XYZ file of C-alpha atoms in Angstrom:
383
model
C 0.035 0.057 -0.050
C 2.857 2.377 0.702
C 4.309 1.927 -2.792
C 0.934 2.715 -4.229
C 0.644 5.803 -2.235
C 4.095 6.999 -3.285
C 3.140 6.334 -6.913
C 0.000 8.449 -6.413
C 1.859 11.385 -5.010
C 4.403 11.308 -7.814
C 1.543 11.493 -10.300
C -0.177 14.337 -8.383
C 3.168 16.223 -8.451
C 3.351 15.758 -12.219
C -0.265 16.900 -12.670
C 0.262 20.101 -10.674
C 3.437 20.866 -12.598
C 1.704 20.389 -15.864
C -0.871 23.117 -15.370
C 1.198 26.042 -16.400
C 2.091 24.158 -19.749
C -1.653 23.399 -20.260
C -2.698 27.018 -19.499
C -0.107 28.421 -21.993
C -0.266 25.864 -24.723
C -2.720 22.880 -24.769
C -5.722 24.786 -23.606
C -4.992 28.465 -24.208
C -7.588 28.900 -26.903
C -10.173 27.175 -24.766
C -9.396 29.306 -21.679
C -9.579 32.486 -24.013
C -12.853 31.352 -25.301
C -14.202 30.865 -21.795
C -12.984 34.353 -20.782
C -14.662 35.958 -23.806
C -17.920 34.170 -23.377
C -21.055 36.183 -22.381
C -23.320 33.124 -22.307
C -21.898 31.377 -19.129
C -23.834 29.559 -16.408
C -23.867 31.183 -12.952
C -20.515 31.294 -11.292
C -21.649 29.146 -8.388
C -22.865 26.508 -10.760
C -19.593 26.621 -12.739
C -17.544 26.306 -9.518
C -19.648 23.321 -8.290
C -19.491 21.450 -11.639
C -15.736 21.947 -11.923
C -15.190 20.840 -8.303
C -17.201 17.619 -9.011
C -15.065 16.874 -12.041
C -11.835 17.502 -10.303
C -12.800 15.357 -7.400
C -13.869 12.451 -9.845
C -10.801 12.541 -12.136
C -8.315 13.894 -9.432
C -6.818 16.375 -11.859
C -7.752 19.923 -12.881
C -10.796 19.721 -15.236
C -9.542 21.435 -18.306
C -12.145 19.406 -20.269
C -14.798 21.736 -18.801
C -13.380 24.561 -20.862
C -12.502 22.451 -23.799
C -15.919 21.145 -24.456
C -17.887 24.321 -23.462
C -19.533 22.711 -20.583
C -19.818 26.142 -18.796
C -22.329 27.576 -21.456
C -25.938 28.229 -20.368
C -27.319 26.251 -23.341
C -25.077 23.149 -22.525
C -27.500 20.243 -22.214
C -25.010 17.722 -20.729
C -26.147 16.672 -17.294
C -23.542 17.247 -14.561
C -23.198 13.502 -13.928
C -22.584 12.766 -17.696
C -19.771 15.521 -17.697
C -17.675 12.886 -16.026
C -17.584 10.899 -19.125
C -15.298 13.461 -20.869
C -11.694 12.176 -20.210
C -9.098 14.828 -19.321
C -6.125 15.200 -21.504
C -3.665 14.764 -18.565
C -5.330 11.506 -17.517
C -5.144 10.141 -21.037
C -1.631 11.104 -21.785
C -0.035 10.526 -18.396
C -2.010 7.610 -16.901
C -4.063 5.831 -19.504
C -1.731 5.610 -22.563
C 1.410 4.706 -20.617
C -0.220 1.316 -19.784
C -0.839 0.897 -23.515
C 2.641 1.949 -24.600
C 4.722 0.476 -21.819
C 8.375 0.338 -23.132
C 7.362 0.489 -26.780
C 6.787 4.224 -27.211
C 9.923 4.689 -29.294
C 8.319 2.693 -31.954
C 6.026 5.768 -32.608
C 7.929 8.834 -31.259
C 10.885 8.378 -33.616
C 9.962 8.723 -37.214
C 13.166 7.090 -38.460
C 12.461 3.919 -36.410
C 8.861 4.148 -37.426
C 9.837 4.097 -41.064
C 12.284 1.147 -40.536
C 9.496 -0.899 -38.696
C 6.770 -0.139 -41.187
C 9.162 -1.241 -43.944
C 10.020 -4.478 -42.188
C 6.353 -5.253 -41.724
C 5.681 -4.473 -45.319
C 3.082 -1.806 -44.573
C 2.654 0.830 -47.233
C 4.091 4.188 -46.352
C 5.554 7.327 -48.274
C 8.991 6.794 -49.748
C 11.873 7.783 -47.501
C 14.450 9.946 -49.204
C 17.114 10.721 -46.524
C 17.798 11.462 -42.884
C 19.583 14.333 -41.278
C 21.249 14.034 -37.847
C 24.075 15.691 -36.109
C 24.878 17.696 -39.340
C 25.317 14.544 -41.263
C 23.164 12.788 -43.834
C 21.923 9.087 -44.111
C 20.149 7.094 -46.671
C 17.149 4.852 -46.275
C 19.264 2.106 -44.814
C 20.689 4.477 -42.310
C 24.052 4.558 -43.887
C 26.059 7.815 -43.822
C 26.193 9.627 -47.180
C 28.024 12.643 -48.523
C 26.499 16.107 -49.069
C 26.718 15.343 -52.921
C 24.852 12.059 -52.479
C 22.198 13.732 -50.427
C 21.715 16.328 -53.204
C 21.475 13.444 -55.723
C 18.817 11.775 -53.712
C 16.723 14.977 -53.596
C 17.236 15.869 -57.181
C 16.489 12.352 -58.562
C 13.111 12.123 -56.559
C 10.197 11.660 -58.984
C 7.710 13.129 -56.324
C 5.826 16.380 -56.839
C 6.560 17.352 -53.245
C 9.075 16.512 -50.545
C 8.238 16.901 -46.879
C 11.007 17.606 -44.354
C 9.798 16.556 -40.922
C 11.386 16.800 -37.427
C 12.339 13.302 -36.505
C 10.677 13.627 -33.057
C 8.092 16.244 -34.032
C 4.325 16.201 -33.488
C 1.064 18.079 -34.417
C 2.552 19.189 -37.734
C 5.040 21.573 -36.133
C 8.316 22.309 -37.936
C 7.278 20.509 -41.157
C 8.532 22.067 -44.336
C 7.039 21.435 -47.764
C 9.116 21.691 -50.923
C 7.321 21.629 -54.350
C 9.118 20.404 -57.591
C 9.341 23.004 -60.349
C 11.717 22.867 -63.285
C 13.402 19.897 -61.829
C 14.194 21.547 -58.422
C 12.517 21.503 -55.080
C 11.704 24.845 -53.299
C 9.297 25.937 -50.657
C 6.905 28.924 -50.628
C 9.682 31.338 -49.753
C 11.467 30.094 -52.808
C 14.375 28.445 -50.786
C 15.813 25.414 -52.540
C 16.038 22.051 -50.795
C 19.628 20.803 -50.847
C 22.276 19.932 -48.381
C 23.081 23.578 -47.645
C 19.531 24.220 -46.440
C 20.058 21.573 -43.701
C 23.545 22.666 -42.803
C 22.705 26.398 -42.749
C 19.099 26.528 -41.746
C 18.332 23.201 -39.919
C 21.765 22.477 -38.593
C 20.797 21.877 -35.018
C 17.927 19.578 -35.792
C 17.238 15.921 -36.643
C 14.956 15.480 -39.715
C 13.655 12.962 -42.130
C 12.756 13.672 -45.684
C 9.693 11.830 -47.270
C 8.118 11.980 -50.679
C 4.733 13.472 -50.989
C 1.864 11.088 -51.910
C -0.491 11.465 -54.914
C -3.911 11.710 -53.297
C -6.980 9.816 -54.380
C -9.648 11.944 -56.198
C -12.164 10.917 -53.458
C -9.929 12.605 -50.785
C -8.994 15.333 -53.073
C -12.573 16.485 -53.404
C -12.623 17.619 -49.722
C -9.506 19.823 -50.175
C -6.893 19.416 -52.837
C -3.861 21.303 -51.393
C -3.003 18.917 -48.561
C -2.908 15.226 -48.044
C -6.123 14.816 -46.059
C -5.165 12.025 -43.705
C -7.461 9.668 -41.814
C -6.835 9.471 -38.087
C -8.011 6.035 -37.191
C -7.799 4.921 -33.516
C -7.416 1.115 -33.047
C -7.485 -1.077 -30.103
C -5.604 -4.459 -30.103
C -6.024 -6.864 -27.186
C -4.861 -10.491 -27.303
C -4.057 -10.057 -31.035
C -7.614 -9.076 -31.949
C -7.688 -5.515 -33.370
C -10.743 -3.215 -34.147
C -11.368 0.413 -35.009
C -12.639 2.470 -32.148
C -12.830 5.941 -33.753
C -12.016 7.565 -37.041
C -11.678 11.107 -38.418
C -10.566 12.697 -41.623
C -8.397 15.754 -41.361
C -7.965 18.352 -44.076
C -6.160 21.534 -44.659
C -7.829 24.967 -45.216
C -6.935 28.397 -46.710
C -4.322 27.006 -48.948
C -2.394 25.242 -46.309
C -0.370 22.220 -47.550
C -0.698 20.385 -44.134
C -3.867 19.001 -42.538
C -3.100 19.246 -38.819
C -5.712 20.949 -36.633
C -3.059 22.814 -34.800
C -2.029 24.406 -38.175
C -5.602 25.565 -38.900
C -6.909 22.516 -40.509
C -10.401 20.875 -40.082
C -11.537 17.451 -38.930
C -14.740 15.541 -39.355
C -15.954 12.194 -37.913
C -16.175 8.958 -40.007
C -18.495 6.246 -38.987
C -16.065 3.265 -38.544
C -18.705 0.830 -39.779
C -20.027 2.689 -42.848
C -17.540 5.389 -43.934
C -20.231 8.137 -43.711
C -18.977 11.520 -42.595
C -20.386 13.504 -39.654
C -22.725 16.324 -40.156
C -20.057 19.068 -39.390
C -16.323 19.527 -39.325
C -14.456 21.088 -36.528
C -11.644 23.603 -36.368
C -9.000 23.695 -33.518
C -11.064 26.310 -31.714
C -14.277 24.218 -31.988
C -15.814 26.380 -34.579
C -17.976 24.078 -36.822
C -18.489 23.964 -40.603
C -21.271 22.454 -42.567
C -19.175 22.541 -45.735
C -15.478 23.073 -46.387
C -14.977 26.924 -46.647
C -12.584 26.547 -49.609
C -14.222 23.780 -51.752
C -17.876 23.952 -50.468
C -17.720 20.158 -49.907
C -20.890 19.378 -47.827
C -20.015 16.957 -45.095
C -23.546 15.628 -43.999
C -24.521 12.618 -46.001
C -21.104 12.286 -47.670
C -19.436 8.925 -47.684
C -15.786 7.833 -48.252
C -16.419 4.934 -50.650
C -12.870 3.566 -50.154
C -13.164 3.710 -46.312
C -13.062 -0.068 -45.987
C -9.525 -0.143 -47.529
C -8.364 2.486 -45.011
C -9.943 0.682 -42.100
C -8.519 -2.691 -43.146
C -5.086 -1.359 -43.379
C -5.172 0.201 -39.947
C -6.601 -2.945 -38.446
C -3.830 -5.049 -40.098
C -1.105 -2.705 -38.978
C -2.654 -2.657 -35.433
C -2.196 -6.451 -35.272
C 1.495 -6.097 -36.337
C 1.997 -3.374 -33.566
C 0.134 -5.493 -31.079
C 2.644 -4.575 -28.352
C 0.890 -1.211 -28.201
C -2.793 -1.479 -27.215
C -4.088 1.907 -28.463
C -2.704 3.536 -31.686
C -3.791 6.546 -33.636
C -2.882 5.835 -37.309
C -2.505 8.604 -39.747
C -3.457 7.073 -43.127
C -3.473 8.725 -46.525
C -5.813 7.528 -49.383
C -3.599 7.589 -52.534
C -4.178 6.552 -56.084
C -2.349 3.324 -55.254
C -4.373 2.581 -52.226
C -4.133 3.570 -48.546
C -0.684 4.277 -46.952
C 0.386 4.793 -43.377
C 2.033 8.230 -42.880
C 2.827 7.682 -39.158
C 1.381 6.382 -35.957
C 0.682 7.962 -32.661
C 0.744 6.011 -29.376
C -0.752 9.014 -27.518
C -3.128 10.433 -30.128
C -5.046 13.685 -29.631
C -8.218 12.445 -28.051
C -9.703 16.033 -27.738
C -10.559 15.862 -31.395
C -12.113 12.438 -31.002
C -14.231 13.659 -28.079
C -15.256 16.740 -30.139
C -16.718 14.294 -32.820
C -17.801 11.311 -30.747
C -18.636 12.936 -27.425
C -17.502 11.255 -24.138
C -15.248 8.208 -24.374
C -14.844 7.109 -20.764
C -17.317 4.111 -21.119
C -15.746 2.994 -24.427
C -12.338 2.891 -22.778
C -13.716 1.360 -19.618
C -11.912 3.799 -17.379
C -12.270 3.835 -13.582
C -9.994 6.795 -12.686
C -8.933 5.780 -9.196
C -7.552 2.460 -10.535
C -5.023 4.422 -12.645
C -3.782 6.848 -10.025
C -2.603 3.910 -7.882
C -1.371 1.641 -10.558
C 2.253 0.665 -10.345
C 2.946 -1.356 -13.557
C 4.557 1.335 -15.613
C 7.581 3.397 -15.250
C 7.708 6.650 -13.391
C 9.183 8.394 -16.408
C 5.728 8.045 -18.164
C 4.140 10.105 -15.518
C 6.492 13.106 -16.115
C 6.497 12.932 -20.031
C 3.776 14.015 -22.406
C 4.031 12.190 -25.669
C 2.326 12.977 -29.007
């Protein structure tokens, strides 16, 4: 019992330490939206509901802000509010039991590439890696600056994506488009060895070829690869899809991440039909895409079964991790895994699917006192 209590207090210390980060980054927009709102419940009711949620989950209830539970016209009963799972709880208590010691399989894009290749899972073609001011080929062999330039120049892709090796949420990604045989970005900077050594010299990056998107996905928005976020569960070698979204860019953006201004809409895992509305990162909803006028309600992804089957097959091969968020592109050659996330953003899922506590069979107090994962998981937020 003493050991369990020690684990509990370690976790509580981590939760309290995380609040400043959550205030300034993860929930800044939600807190700003709360402060701007003129349609709030009485202050006493807000305080009572937040206290009940904090007591139930044993961590500060940022979900109360995230899901607008403070609004006068919120119809969610106080008891049902407990079904919204807090981000801290998911990332620091729930997912660590799913990941265990296998987190590196998803956090490191270079290792992710190697394992997907070994498992013969379709993925974008790897061009080169950059680490410690040196270049590496697809087999992780060191190559010269000239050889790096040759690999870039001889790529037949229309676009190349330069991604931080340990990045998340689309941050730090650079897109280089091919024109007249050369690759350059929106600022007209060329992609070659000098760009890495001068501009990206202190980072670790991988370069992947862009994919040719299927017309069905292109119809939603043509300027980005509109990836499917498919959440799978694999227990005892049996895998299934729990939730699914499709994310898309907006306003000319070449990336689809919500944090970069993109939209996301629910997909029914059984039928492939889209939800009625798409969400933006600030929870503004859209009946149709603002750039393409694609109407979401009643639309169906006809190739959804192929996307779903690939995610389920991949989940079986990654069975060491119970829950995985797969980013899947639908290309002219079929679905392709872009990357996997062992702590996927479940705020987007709860936007579209509502509360998920019952689906995940979570009893909060059981997790606060669990001992069967390492302490480092408690103090580290993965993406």
